[in-house]
């Protein structure tokens, strides 16, 4: 009985081949045992993989510390805008007191009306929309074309030209003010919007940004396939390059619009209060022996509201374009 039990145990473990039929039956049971073990192990691995795949699509939840940090950063980002609105709703005397006010007053509409009339804000907003829109559209168009050329086309001195384009980003814009103003004066464009639009119709940053995006996002085989199908260069750009580059174009357009809207240095030189942009118009507010800071803050609030409204209307499309460009595969 002891010998038979030892043989059965060895057969189940698969150590030796038994000599009798009982051992063969034991070996069969051992083989089935190992097979079932491998089967259970395979099923366990498949279950773990399925669990990992299921957890990959789940949302990760942050802890209390994460939410606390996010709330602090949000409040810090909103504080300048809220303080501008609070200051615009007060008077100059209250703003000079210590401590300053931390809640809204009753002079907001009055100060907004004063800023609107004194700074010619209606014309300034229209001019700024025209300038920022024209600069954004032209920058996105030309930067995408140039970025596609530097990313996928072959021509002589391509790397040298790209280095020259990037090198222009190292030159301070203040160095070009005098020759640029002389050229504008010769063309008799002083105090006209084209004096602000034409010098900024394309930017080196936009070209470099679109080039870097198209290098990885646009397969060379896709362009070659369009060429084989008989598509000319304009059709390749319209039907192949623009659809692929749409997320990056949306991001570049948003950044360019905000930069053109807030541009101050060159417009204050090329334009006057008779035909101003928003930033030029704000310089005419609060003039006098004691500047009225509440009216200045009201003008700054008027100049900021269009950007907030635009982001509120198109924020989902802008963020969606950023995420579409960030996620590959």
Short mmCIF file of N, CA and C in Angstrom, two decimals, residues 145-326:
data_model
loop_
_atom_site.label_atom_id
_atom_site.label_comp_id
_atom_site.label_asym_id
_atom_site.label_seq_id
_atom_site.Cartn_x
_atom_site.Cartn_y
_atom_site.Cartn_z
N UNK A 145 2.09 76.72 -44.85
CA UNK A 145 2.74 76.48 -46.14
C UNK A 145 4.25 76.36 -45.97
N UNK A 146 4.84 77.31 -45.23
CA UNK A 146 6.28 77.26 -45.02
C UNK A 146 6.68 76.05 -44.18
N UNK A 147 5.89 75.71 -43.17
CA UNK A 147 6.20 74.54 -42.36
C UNK A 147 6.13 73.26 -43.16
N UNK A 148 5.17 73.15 -44.07
CA UNK A 148 5.09 71.97 -44.94
C UNK A 148 6.30 71.89 -45.86
N UNK A 149 6.73 73.03 -46.39
CA UNK A 149 7.90 73.03 -47.27
C UNK A 149 9.15 72.59 -46.52
N UNK A 150 9.36 73.12 -45.34
CA UNK A 150 10.55 72.74 -44.57
C UNK A 150 10.46 71.31 -44.04
N UNK A 151 9.27 70.78 -43.85
CA UNK A 151 9.11 69.45 -43.26
C UNK A 151 9.20 68.35 -44.30
N UNK A 152 8.60 68.53 -45.50
CA UNK A 152 8.44 67.41 -46.42
C UNK A 152 9.00 67.64 -47.82
N UNK A 153 9.25 68.86 -48.22
CA UNK A 153 9.77 69.09 -49.57
C UNK A 153 11.29 69.07 -49.57
N UNK A 154 11.84 68.81 -50.74
CA UNK A 154 13.30 68.77 -50.90
C UNK A 154 13.73 69.91 -51.81
N UNK A 155 14.61 70.75 -51.32
CA UNK A 155 15.14 71.83 -52.13
C UNK A 155 16.50 72.23 -51.55
N UNK A 156 17.23 72.96 -52.30
CA UNK A 156 18.59 73.32 -51.90
C UNK A 156 18.57 74.28 -50.71
N UNK A 157 19.57 74.12 -49.86
CA UNK A 157 19.79 75.00 -48.71
C UNK A 157 18.58 75.04 -47.78
N UNK A 158 17.86 73.93 -47.68
CA UNK A 158 16.67 73.92 -46.82
C UNK A 158 17.05 74.12 -45.36
N UNK A 159 18.06 73.42 -44.89
CA UNK A 159 18.45 73.56 -43.49
C UNK A 159 19.02 74.94 -43.19
N UNK A 160 19.73 75.51 -44.16
CA UNK A 160 20.28 76.85 -43.95
C UNK A 160 19.17 77.89 -43.84
N UNK A 161 18.18 77.79 -44.72
CA UNK A 161 17.06 78.72 -44.66
C UNK A 161 16.27 78.56 -43.36
N UNK A 162 16.12 77.31 -42.90
CA UNK A 162 15.41 77.10 -41.65
C UNK A 162 16.17 77.72 -40.48
N UNK A 163 17.49 77.60 -40.49
CA UNK A 163 18.29 78.24 -39.43
C UNK A 163 18.17 79.75 -39.48
N UNK A 164 18.10 80.32 -40.68
CA UNK A 164 17.93 81.77 -40.79
C UNK A 164 16.56 82.21 -40.24
N UNK A 165 15.53 81.42 -40.52
CA UNK A 165 14.20 81.75 -40.00
C UNK A 165 14.21 81.69 -38.47
N UNK A 166 14.80 80.64 -37.92
CA UNK A 166 14.86 80.53 -36.46
C UNK A 166 15.73 81.63 -35.88
N UNK A 167 16.80 82.02 -36.60
CA UNK A 167 17.68 83.07 -36.11
C UNK A 167 17.00 84.42 -35.98
N UNK A 168 15.97 84.68 -36.78
CA UNK A 168 15.26 85.95 -36.65
C UNK A 168 14.52 86.06 -35.32
N UNK A 169 14.25 84.92 -34.68
CA UNK A 169 13.61 84.98 -33.37
C UNK A 169 14.55 85.51 -32.30
N UNK A 170 15.85 85.48 -32.57
CA UNK A 170 16.82 85.97 -31.59
C UNK A 170 17.04 87.48 -31.66
N UNK A 171 16.50 88.13 -32.69
CA UNK A 171 16.70 89.56 -32.87
C UNK A 171 15.62 90.31 -32.12
N UNK A 172 15.96 91.23 -31.22
CA UNK A 172 14.92 91.99 -30.49
C UNK A 172 14.10 92.84 -31.46
N UNK A 173 12.78 92.87 -31.30
CA UNK A 173 11.96 93.66 -32.23
C UNK A 173 12.23 95.16 -32.16
N UNK A 174 12.80 95.63 -31.05
CA UNK A 174 13.08 97.06 -30.94
C UNK A 174 14.11 97.53 -31.97
N UNK A 175 14.98 96.61 -32.44
CA UNK A 175 16.00 97.01 -33.40
C UNK A 175 15.42 97.35 -34.77
N UNK A 176 14.26 96.81 -35.07
CA UNK A 176 13.68 97.05 -36.40
C UNK A 176 12.68 98.19 -36.41
N UNK A 177 12.49 98.87 -35.30
CA UNK A 177 11.45 99.90 -35.24
C UNK A 177 11.80 101.09 -36.13
N UNK A 178 13.02 101.57 -36.09
CA UNK A 178 13.38 102.77 -36.85
C UNK A 178 13.29 102.51 -38.36
N UNK A 179 13.94 101.48 -38.92
CA UNK A 179 13.79 101.27 -40.36
C UNK A 179 12.35 100.94 -40.77
N UNK A 180 11.61 100.24 -39.91
CA UNK A 180 10.22 99.93 -40.24
C UNK A 180 9.37 101.18 -40.26
N UNK A 181 9.57 102.08 -39.31
CA UNK A 181 8.80 103.32 -39.32
C UNK A 181 9.17 104.20 -40.52
N UNK A 182 10.44 104.19 -40.91
CA UNK A 182 10.84 104.96 -42.11
C UNK A 182 10.15 104.41 -43.35
N UNK A 183 10.05 103.09 -43.46
CA UNK A 183 9.36 102.49 -44.61
C UNK A 183 7.87 102.82 -44.59
N UNK A 184 7.25 102.77 -43.41
CA UNK A 184 5.82 103.10 -43.31
C UNK A 184 5.59 104.56 -43.67
N UNK A 185 6.48 105.44 -43.25
CA UNK A 185 6.33 106.86 -43.57
C UNK A 185 6.48 107.10 -45.06
N UNK A 186 7.41 106.41 -45.71
CA UNK A 186 7.59 106.56 -47.15
C UNK A 186 6.36 106.08 -47.92
N UNK A 187 5.72 105.06 -47.43
CA UNK A 187 4.51 104.54 -48.08
C UNK A 187 3.25 105.32 -47.68
N UNK A 188 3.39 106.30 -46.78
CA UNK A 188 2.27 107.12 -46.31
C UNK A 188 1.19 106.27 -45.66
N UNK A 189 1.61 105.31 -44.86
CA UNK A 189 0.69 104.43 -44.14
C UNK A 189 0.60 104.78 -42.65
N UNK A 190 1.14 105.90 -42.24
CA UNK A 190 1.10 106.26 -40.84
C UNK A 190 -0.35 106.45 -40.39
N UNK A 191 -0.67 105.92 -39.22
CA UNK A 191 -2.02 105.99 -38.64
C UNK A 191 -3.04 105.22 -39.47
N UNK A 192 -2.59 104.18 -40.18
CA UNK A 192 -3.49 103.30 -40.92
C UNK A 192 -3.26 101.87 -40.46
N UNK A 193 -4.30 101.05 -40.55
CA UNK A 193 -4.23 99.70 -40.00
C UNK A 193 -3.24 98.81 -40.74
N UNK A 194 -3.05 99.03 -42.06
CA UNK A 194 -2.09 98.18 -42.77
C UNK A 194 -0.67 98.35 -42.26
N UNK A 195 -0.39 99.48 -41.60
CA UNK A 195 0.93 99.66 -41.00
C UNK A 195 1.17 98.69 -39.85
N UNK A 196 0.10 98.21 -39.21
CA UNK A 196 0.22 97.25 -38.13
C UNK A 196 0.06 95.82 -38.62
N UNK A 197 -0.72 95.62 -39.69
CA UNK A 197 -1.01 94.28 -40.17
C UNK A 197 0.16 93.70 -40.97
N UNK A 198 0.65 94.44 -41.95
CA UNK A 198 1.62 93.87 -42.89
C UNK A 198 2.93 93.43 -42.24
N UNK A 199 3.51 94.17 -41.30
CA UNK A 199 4.77 93.70 -40.72
C UNK A 199 4.65 92.42 -39.88
N UNK A 200 3.43 92.02 -39.53
CA UNK A 200 3.26 90.85 -38.66
C UNK A 200 2.41 89.77 -39.32
N UNK A 201 2.40 89.71 -40.65
CA UNK A 201 1.56 88.73 -41.34
C UNK A 201 2.09 87.30 -41.23
N UNK A 202 3.32 87.12 -40.84
CA UNK A 202 3.88 85.80 -40.61
C UNK A 202 4.95 85.93 -39.53
N UNK A 203 5.13 84.85 -38.78
CA UNK A 203 6.11 84.88 -37.69
C UNK A 203 7.02 83.67 -37.79
N UNK A 204 8.26 83.85 -37.36
CA UNK A 204 9.22 82.75 -37.36
C UNK A 204 8.77 81.64 -36.40
N UNK A 205 8.17 82.03 -35.30
CA UNK A 205 7.67 81.02 -34.36
C UNK A 205 6.60 80.16 -35.01
N UNK A 206 5.69 80.77 -35.78
CA UNK A 206 4.65 80.01 -36.44
C UNK A 206 5.21 79.02 -37.45
N UNK A 207 6.21 79.45 -38.22
CA UNK A 207 6.83 78.55 -39.20
C UNK A 207 7.50 77.37 -38.50
N UNK A 208 8.26 77.64 -37.46
CA UNK A 208 8.94 76.58 -36.74
C UNK A 208 7.93 75.65 -36.06
N UNK A 209 6.88 76.21 -35.49
CA UNK A 209 5.85 75.41 -34.82
C UNK A 209 5.17 74.45 -35.80
N UNK A 210 4.77 74.95 -36.96
CA UNK A 210 4.10 74.10 -37.93
C UNK A 210 5.06 73.09 -38.54
N UNK A 211 6.31 73.45 -38.72
CA UNK A 211 7.29 72.51 -39.27
C UNK A 211 7.48 71.34 -38.32
N UNK A 212 7.63 71.63 -37.04
CA UNK A 212 7.82 70.56 -36.06
C UNK A 212 6.59 69.66 -35.97
N UNK A 213 5.42 70.21 -36.11
CA UNK A 213 4.21 69.39 -36.04
C UNK A 213 4.09 68.49 -37.27
N UNK A 214 4.31 69.05 -38.45
CA UNK A 214 4.12 68.28 -39.68
C UNK A 214 5.18 67.22 -39.88
N UNK A 215 6.35 67.39 -39.30
CA UNK A 215 7.39 66.37 -39.43
C UNK A 215 6.91 65.03 -38.89
N UNK A 216 6.20 65.05 -37.77
CA UNK A 216 5.75 63.81 -37.14
C UNK A 216 4.31 63.46 -37.49
N UNK A 217 3.47 64.43 -37.76
CA UNK A 217 2.05 64.16 -37.97
C UNK A 217 1.70 63.82 -39.40
N UNK A 218 2.49 64.27 -40.37
CA UNK A 218 2.18 64.06 -41.78
C UNK A 218 3.11 63.00 -42.36
N UNK A 219 2.61 61.80 -42.66
CA UNK A 219 3.48 60.77 -43.26
C UNK A 219 3.92 61.17 -44.67
N UNK A 220 5.18 60.91 -44.97
CA UNK A 220 5.69 61.21 -46.31
C UNK A 220 4.99 60.35 -47.35
N UNK A 221 4.63 59.12 -46.98
CA UNK A 221 3.95 58.24 -47.93
C UNK A 221 2.61 58.81 -48.37
N UNK A 222 1.94 59.56 -47.49
CA UNK A 222 0.65 60.15 -47.84
C UNK A 222 0.82 61.21 -48.92
N UNK A 223 1.86 62.01 -48.79
CA UNK A 223 2.13 63.04 -49.81
C UNK A 223 2.53 62.38 -51.13
N UNK A 224 3.36 61.35 -51.05
CA UNK A 224 3.78 60.66 -52.27
C UNK A 224 2.61 59.97 -52.95
N UNK A 225 1.69 59.42 -52.18
CA UNK A 225 0.51 58.79 -52.76
C UNK A 225 -0.36 59.81 -53.49
N UNK A 226 -0.48 60.99 -52.92
CA UNK A 226 -1.24 62.04 -53.61
C UNK A 226 -0.55 62.46 -54.90
N UNK A 227 0.76 62.50 -54.89
CA UNK A 227 1.51 62.83 -56.11
C UNK A 227 1.30 61.76 -57.18
N UNK A 228 1.34 60.50 -56.76
CA UNK A 228 1.14 59.41 -57.71
C UNK A 228 -0.26 59.48 -58.34
N UNK A 229 -1.24 59.88 -57.57
CA UNK A 229 -2.61 60.00 -58.07
C UNK A 229 -2.79 61.20 -58.99
N UNK A 230 -1.75 61.99 -59.18
CA UNK A 230 -1.82 63.12 -60.10
C UNK A 230 -2.19 64.44 -59.47
N UNK A 231 -2.15 64.55 -58.14
CA UNK A 231 -2.50 65.80 -57.47
C UNK A 231 -1.35 66.79 -57.59
N UNK A 232 -1.67 68.02 -57.96
CA UNK A 232 -0.65 69.06 -58.01
C UNK A 232 -0.43 69.63 -56.61
N UNK A 233 0.53 70.55 -56.50
CA UNK A 233 0.95 71.02 -55.17
C UNK A 233 -0.19 71.68 -54.40
N UNK A 234 -1.00 72.51 -55.08
CA UNK A 234 -2.09 73.18 -54.38
C UNK A 234 -3.12 72.18 -53.87
N UNK A 235 -3.39 71.14 -54.66
CA UNK A 235 -4.36 70.14 -54.22
C UNK A 235 -3.80 69.31 -53.07
N UNK A 236 -2.51 69.01 -53.09
CA UNK A 236 -1.89 68.29 -51.98
C UNK A 236 -2.02 69.10 -50.68
N UNK A 237 -1.76 70.40 -50.79
CA UNK A 237 -1.85 71.25 -49.60
C UNK A 237 -3.29 71.31 -49.09
N UNK A 238 -4.24 71.46 -50.00
CA UNK A 238 -5.63 71.65 -49.58
C UNK A 238 -6.26 70.36 -49.04
N UNK A 239 -6.00 69.22 -49.69
CA UNK A 239 -6.68 67.98 -49.35
C UNK A 239 -5.86 67.07 -48.42
N UNK A 240 -4.57 67.31 -48.29
CA UNK A 240 -3.74 66.44 -47.47
C UNK A 240 -3.14 67.20 -46.28
N UNK A 241 -2.47 68.32 -46.56
CA UNK A 241 -1.74 69.02 -45.50
C UNK A 241 -2.69 69.71 -44.53
N UNK A 242 -3.65 70.47 -45.04
CA UNK A 242 -4.55 71.21 -44.15
C UNK A 242 -5.37 70.30 -43.23
N UNK A 243 -5.95 69.19 -43.70
CA UNK A 243 -6.68 68.32 -42.76
C UNK A 243 -5.80 67.74 -41.66
N UNK A 244 -4.56 67.38 -42.01
CA UNK A 244 -3.66 66.83 -40.99
C UNK A 244 -3.22 67.90 -40.00
N UNK A 245 -2.98 69.11 -40.52
CA UNK A 245 -2.44 70.19 -39.68
C UNK A 245 -3.52 70.99 -38.97
N UNK A 246 -4.78 70.60 -39.08
CA UNK A 246 -5.86 71.40 -38.50
C UNK A 246 -5.72 71.62 -36.99
N UNK A 247 -5.38 70.61 -36.17
CA UNK A 247 -5.22 70.89 -34.72
C UNK A 247 -4.13 71.91 -34.44
N UNK A 248 -2.98 71.78 -35.09
CA UNK A 248 -1.90 72.74 -34.87
C UNK A 248 -2.27 74.12 -35.40
N UNK A 249 -3.00 74.19 -36.50
CA UNK A 249 -3.45 75.47 -37.04
C UNK A 249 -4.39 76.17 -36.06
N UNK A 250 -5.26 75.41 -35.40
CA UNK A 250 -6.17 76.01 -34.41
C UNK A 250 -5.40 76.58 -33.22
N UNK A 251 -4.42 75.84 -32.74
CA UNK A 251 -3.62 76.32 -31.62
C UNK A 251 -2.81 77.56 -32.02
N UNK A 252 -2.18 77.52 -33.18
CA UNK A 252 -1.39 78.67 -33.64
C UNK A 252 -2.29 79.88 -33.86
N UNK A 253 -3.48 79.68 -34.42
CA UNK A 253 -4.38 80.80 -34.62
C UNK A 253 -4.82 81.43 -33.31
N UNK A 254 -5.09 80.60 -32.30
CA UNK A 254 -5.48 81.13 -30.99
C UNK A 254 -4.35 81.94 -30.37
N UNK A 255 -3.14 81.39 -30.38
CA UNK A 255 -2.00 82.10 -29.80
C UNK A 255 -1.70 83.40 -30.53
N UNK A 256 -1.78 83.36 -31.86
CA UNK A 256 -1.50 84.56 -32.65
C UNK A 256 -2.55 85.63 -32.42
N UNK A 257 -3.82 85.22 -32.31
CA UNK A 257 -4.89 86.20 -32.08
C UNK A 257 -4.70 86.91 -30.75
N UNK A 258 -4.37 86.15 -29.71
CA UNK A 258 -4.17 86.76 -28.39
C UNK A 258 -2.95 87.70 -28.42
N UNK A 259 -1.87 87.29 -29.07
CA UNK A 259 -0.68 88.14 -29.14
C UNK A 259 -0.96 89.42 -29.93
N UNK A 260 -1.69 89.29 -31.05
CA UNK A 260 -2.01 90.47 -31.85
C UNK A 260 -2.98 91.39 -31.09
N UNK A 261 -3.89 90.83 -30.32
CA UNK A 261 -4.83 91.64 -29.56
C UNK A 261 -4.10 92.45 -28.48
N UNK A 262 -3.13 91.85 -27.85
CA UNK A 262 -2.41 92.51 -26.76
C UNK A 262 -1.17 93.26 -27.22
N UNK A 263 -0.90 93.31 -28.50
CA UNK A 263 0.30 94.00 -29.00
C UNK A 263 0.21 95.50 -28.69
N UNK A 264 1.29 96.03 -28.14
CA UNK A 264 1.30 97.44 -27.72
C UNK A 264 2.44 98.24 -28.34
N UNK A 265 3.62 97.64 -28.43
CA UNK A 265 4.82 98.42 -28.75
C UNK A 265 4.75 99.04 -30.15
N UNK A 266 4.50 98.23 -31.18
CA UNK A 266 4.47 98.78 -32.53
C UNK A 266 3.20 99.59 -32.81
N UNK A 267 2.00 99.17 -32.37
CA UNK A 267 0.82 100.02 -32.64
C UNK A 267 0.90 101.41 -32.01
N UNK A 268 1.51 101.56 -30.84
CA UNK A 268 1.58 102.88 -30.22
C UNK A 268 2.49 103.80 -31.03
N UNK A 269 3.39 103.24 -31.84
CA UNK A 269 4.26 104.04 -32.69
C UNK A 269 3.59 104.35 -34.02
N UNK A 270 2.90 103.38 -34.60
CA UNK A 270 2.34 103.55 -35.94
C UNK A 270 0.96 104.20 -35.95
N UNK A 271 0.22 104.16 -34.83
CA UNK A 271 -1.15 104.67 -34.80
C UNK A 271 -1.27 105.80 -33.78
N UNK A 272 -2.40 106.51 -33.87
CA UNK A 272 -2.70 107.59 -32.94
C UNK A 272 -4.07 107.34 -32.31
N UNK A 273 -4.49 108.29 -31.45
CA UNK A 273 -5.79 108.16 -30.79
C UNK A 273 -6.95 108.35 -31.76
N UNK A 274 -6.69 108.87 -32.94
CA UNK A 274 -7.77 109.04 -33.92
C UNK A 274 -8.15 107.72 -34.59
N UNK A 275 -7.23 106.79 -34.69
CA UNK A 275 -7.50 105.49 -35.31
C UNK A 275 -6.78 104.42 -34.49
N UNK A 276 -7.22 104.16 -33.28
CA UNK A 276 -6.43 103.32 -32.36
C UNK A 276 -6.86 101.87 -32.37
N UNK A 277 -6.00 101.04 -31.84
CA UNK A 277 -6.39 99.72 -31.37
C UNK A 277 -6.70 99.81 -29.87
N UNK A 278 -7.09 98.71 -29.27
CA UNK A 278 -7.47 98.74 -27.86
C UNK A 278 -6.32 99.20 -26.99
N UNK A 279 -5.13 98.66 -27.23
CA UNK A 279 -3.99 99.00 -26.38
C UNK A 279 -3.59 100.46 -26.55
N UNK A 280 -3.72 101.00 -27.75
CA UNK A 280 -3.42 102.42 -27.96
C UNK A 280 -4.48 103.29 -27.31
N UNK A 281 -5.74 102.86 -27.38
CA UNK A 281 -6.81 103.64 -26.78
C UNK A 281 -6.68 103.71 -25.27
N UNK A 282 -6.18 102.64 -24.66
CA UNK A 282 -6.06 102.64 -23.20
C UNK A 282 -5.03 103.66 -22.70
N UNK A 283 -4.09 104.03 -23.55
CA UNK A 283 -3.10 105.03 -23.12
C UNK A 283 -3.72 106.42 -22.98
N UNK A 284 -4.89 106.63 -23.59
CA UNK A 284 -5.54 107.94 -23.47
C UNK A 284 -6.45 108.06 -22.28
N UNK A 285 -6.59 107.00 -21.49
CA UNK A 285 -7.46 107.03 -20.33
C UNK A 285 -6.72 107.57 -19.11
N UNK A 286 -7.49 108.18 -18.23
CA UNK A 286 -6.93 108.61 -16.95
C UNK A 286 -5.92 109.72 -17.07
N UNK A 287 -5.97 110.51 -18.14
CA UNK A 287 -5.02 111.61 -18.27
C UNK A 287 -5.40 112.74 -17.32
N UNK A 288 -4.41 113.43 -16.86
CA UNK A 288 -4.65 114.54 -15.94
C UNK A 288 -3.59 114.54 -14.85
N UNK A 289 -3.73 115.50 -13.94
CA UNK A 289 -2.74 115.61 -12.86
C UNK A 289 -2.80 114.39 -11.95
N UNK A 290 -4.00 113.90 -11.68
CA UNK A 290 -4.19 112.68 -10.90
C UNK A 290 -4.95 111.69 -11.77
N UNK A 291 -4.31 110.66 -12.31
CA UNK A 291 -5.02 109.70 -13.18
C UNK A 291 -6.13 108.99 -12.43
N UNK A 292 -7.25 108.82 -13.10
CA UNK A 292 -8.38 108.11 -12.53
C UNK A 292 -8.17 106.61 -12.76
N UNK A 293 -7.66 105.93 -11.75
CA UNK A 293 -7.33 104.52 -11.91
C UNK A 293 -8.57 103.64 -12.11
N UNK A 294 -9.69 104.04 -11.54
CA UNK A 294 -10.90 103.25 -11.72
C UNK A 294 -11.36 103.27 -13.18
N UNK A 295 -11.23 104.39 -13.86
CA UNK A 295 -11.58 104.46 -15.28
C UNK A 295 -10.58 103.67 -16.12
N UNK A 296 -9.31 103.71 -15.75
CA UNK A 296 -8.31 102.92 -16.46
C UNK A 296 -8.61 101.43 -16.32
N UNK A 297 -8.96 101.00 -15.13
CA UNK A 297 -9.32 99.60 -14.92
C UNK A 297 -10.58 99.23 -15.70
N UNK A 298 -11.53 100.15 -15.79
CA UNK A 298 -12.73 99.90 -16.58
C UNK A 298 -12.39 99.73 -18.06
N UNK A 299 -11.47 100.54 -18.57
CA UNK A 299 -11.03 100.37 -19.96
C UNK A 299 -10.31 99.06 -20.17
N UNK A 300 -9.47 98.68 -19.21
CA UNK A 300 -8.78 97.39 -19.33
C UNK A 300 -9.78 96.23 -19.32
N UNK A 301 -10.84 96.37 -18.52
CA UNK A 301 -11.88 95.32 -18.49
C UNK A 301 -12.61 95.25 -19.83
N UNK A 302 -12.89 96.40 -20.43
CA UNK A 302 -13.53 96.40 -21.75
C UNK A 302 -12.63 95.75 -22.80
N UNK A 303 -11.34 95.97 -22.69
CA UNK A 303 -10.41 95.37 -23.66
C UNK A 303 -10.21 93.88 -23.47
N UNK A 304 -10.53 93.37 -22.27
CA UNK A 304 -10.34 91.95 -21.99
C UNK A 304 -11.60 91.13 -22.27
N UNK A 305 -12.77 91.74 -22.13
CA UNK A 305 -14.03 91.00 -22.28
C UNK A 305 -14.17 90.30 -23.62
N UNK A 306 -13.81 90.91 -24.76
CA UNK A 306 -13.96 90.17 -26.03
C UNK A 306 -13.18 88.86 -26.07
N UNK A 307 -11.97 88.84 -25.51
CA UNK A 307 -11.20 87.61 -25.47
C UNK A 307 -11.89 86.55 -24.61
N UNK A 308 -12.45 86.97 -23.48
CA UNK A 308 -13.15 86.02 -22.62
C UNK A 308 -14.40 85.48 -23.30
N UNK A 309 -15.12 86.33 -24.02
CA UNK A 309 -16.31 85.88 -24.73
C UNK A 309 -15.93 84.91 -25.84
N UNK A 310 -14.87 85.23 -26.59
CA UNK A 310 -14.44 84.34 -27.67
C UNK A 310 -14.01 82.99 -27.13
N UNK A 311 -13.30 82.97 -26.02
CA UNK A 311 -12.89 81.69 -25.46
C UNK A 311 -14.09 80.93 -24.89
N UNK A 312 -15.07 81.66 -24.34
CA UNK A 312 -16.26 80.98 -23.85
C UNK A 312 -17.06 80.33 -24.97
N UNK A 313 -17.07 80.96 -26.16
CA UNK A 313 -17.82 80.41 -27.28
C UNK A 313 -17.08 79.28 -27.98
N UNK A 314 -15.77 79.44 -28.14
CA UNK A 314 -14.99 78.47 -28.92
C UNK A 314 -14.00 77.69 -28.08
N UNK A 315 -14.19 77.70 -26.75
CA UNK A 315 -13.23 77.02 -25.88
C UNK A 315 -13.17 75.52 -26.12
N UNK A 316 -14.33 74.88 -26.33
CA UNK A 316 -14.35 73.44 -26.55
C UNK A 316 -13.62 73.07 -27.84
N UNK A 317 -13.83 73.86 -28.90
CA UNK A 317 -13.14 73.57 -30.16
C UNK A 317 -11.63 73.77 -30.02
N UNK A 318 -11.24 74.81 -29.28
CA UNK A 318 -9.81 75.06 -29.11
C UNK A 318 -9.15 73.94 -28.31
N UNK A 319 -9.77 73.58 -27.19
CA UNK A 319 -9.21 72.50 -26.37
C UNK A 319 -9.24 71.18 -27.12
N UNK A 320 -10.33 70.93 -27.88
CA UNK A 320 -10.41 69.71 -28.67
C UNK A 320 -9.32 69.62 -29.72
N UNK A 321 -8.99 70.77 -30.34
CA UNK A 321 -7.90 70.78 -31.31
C UNK A 321 -6.56 70.52 -30.65
N UNK A 322 -6.37 71.07 -29.45
CA UNK A 322 -5.11 70.82 -28.74
C UNK A 322 -4.98 69.34 -28.39
N UNK A 323 -6.07 68.73 -27.88
CA UNK A 323 -6.01 67.33 -27.48
C UNK A 323 -5.87 66.42 -28.69
N UNK A 324 -6.52 66.78 -29.81
CA UNK A 324 -6.38 65.96 -31.01
C UNK A 324 -4.96 65.98 -31.53
N UNK A 325 -4.29 67.11 -31.38
CA UNK A 325 -2.91 67.18 -31.81
C UNK A 325 -1.95 66.54 -30.83
N UNK A 326 -2.38 66.42 -29.57
CA UNK A 326 -1.49 65.85 -28.56
C UNK A 326 -1.52 64.32 -28.54
#
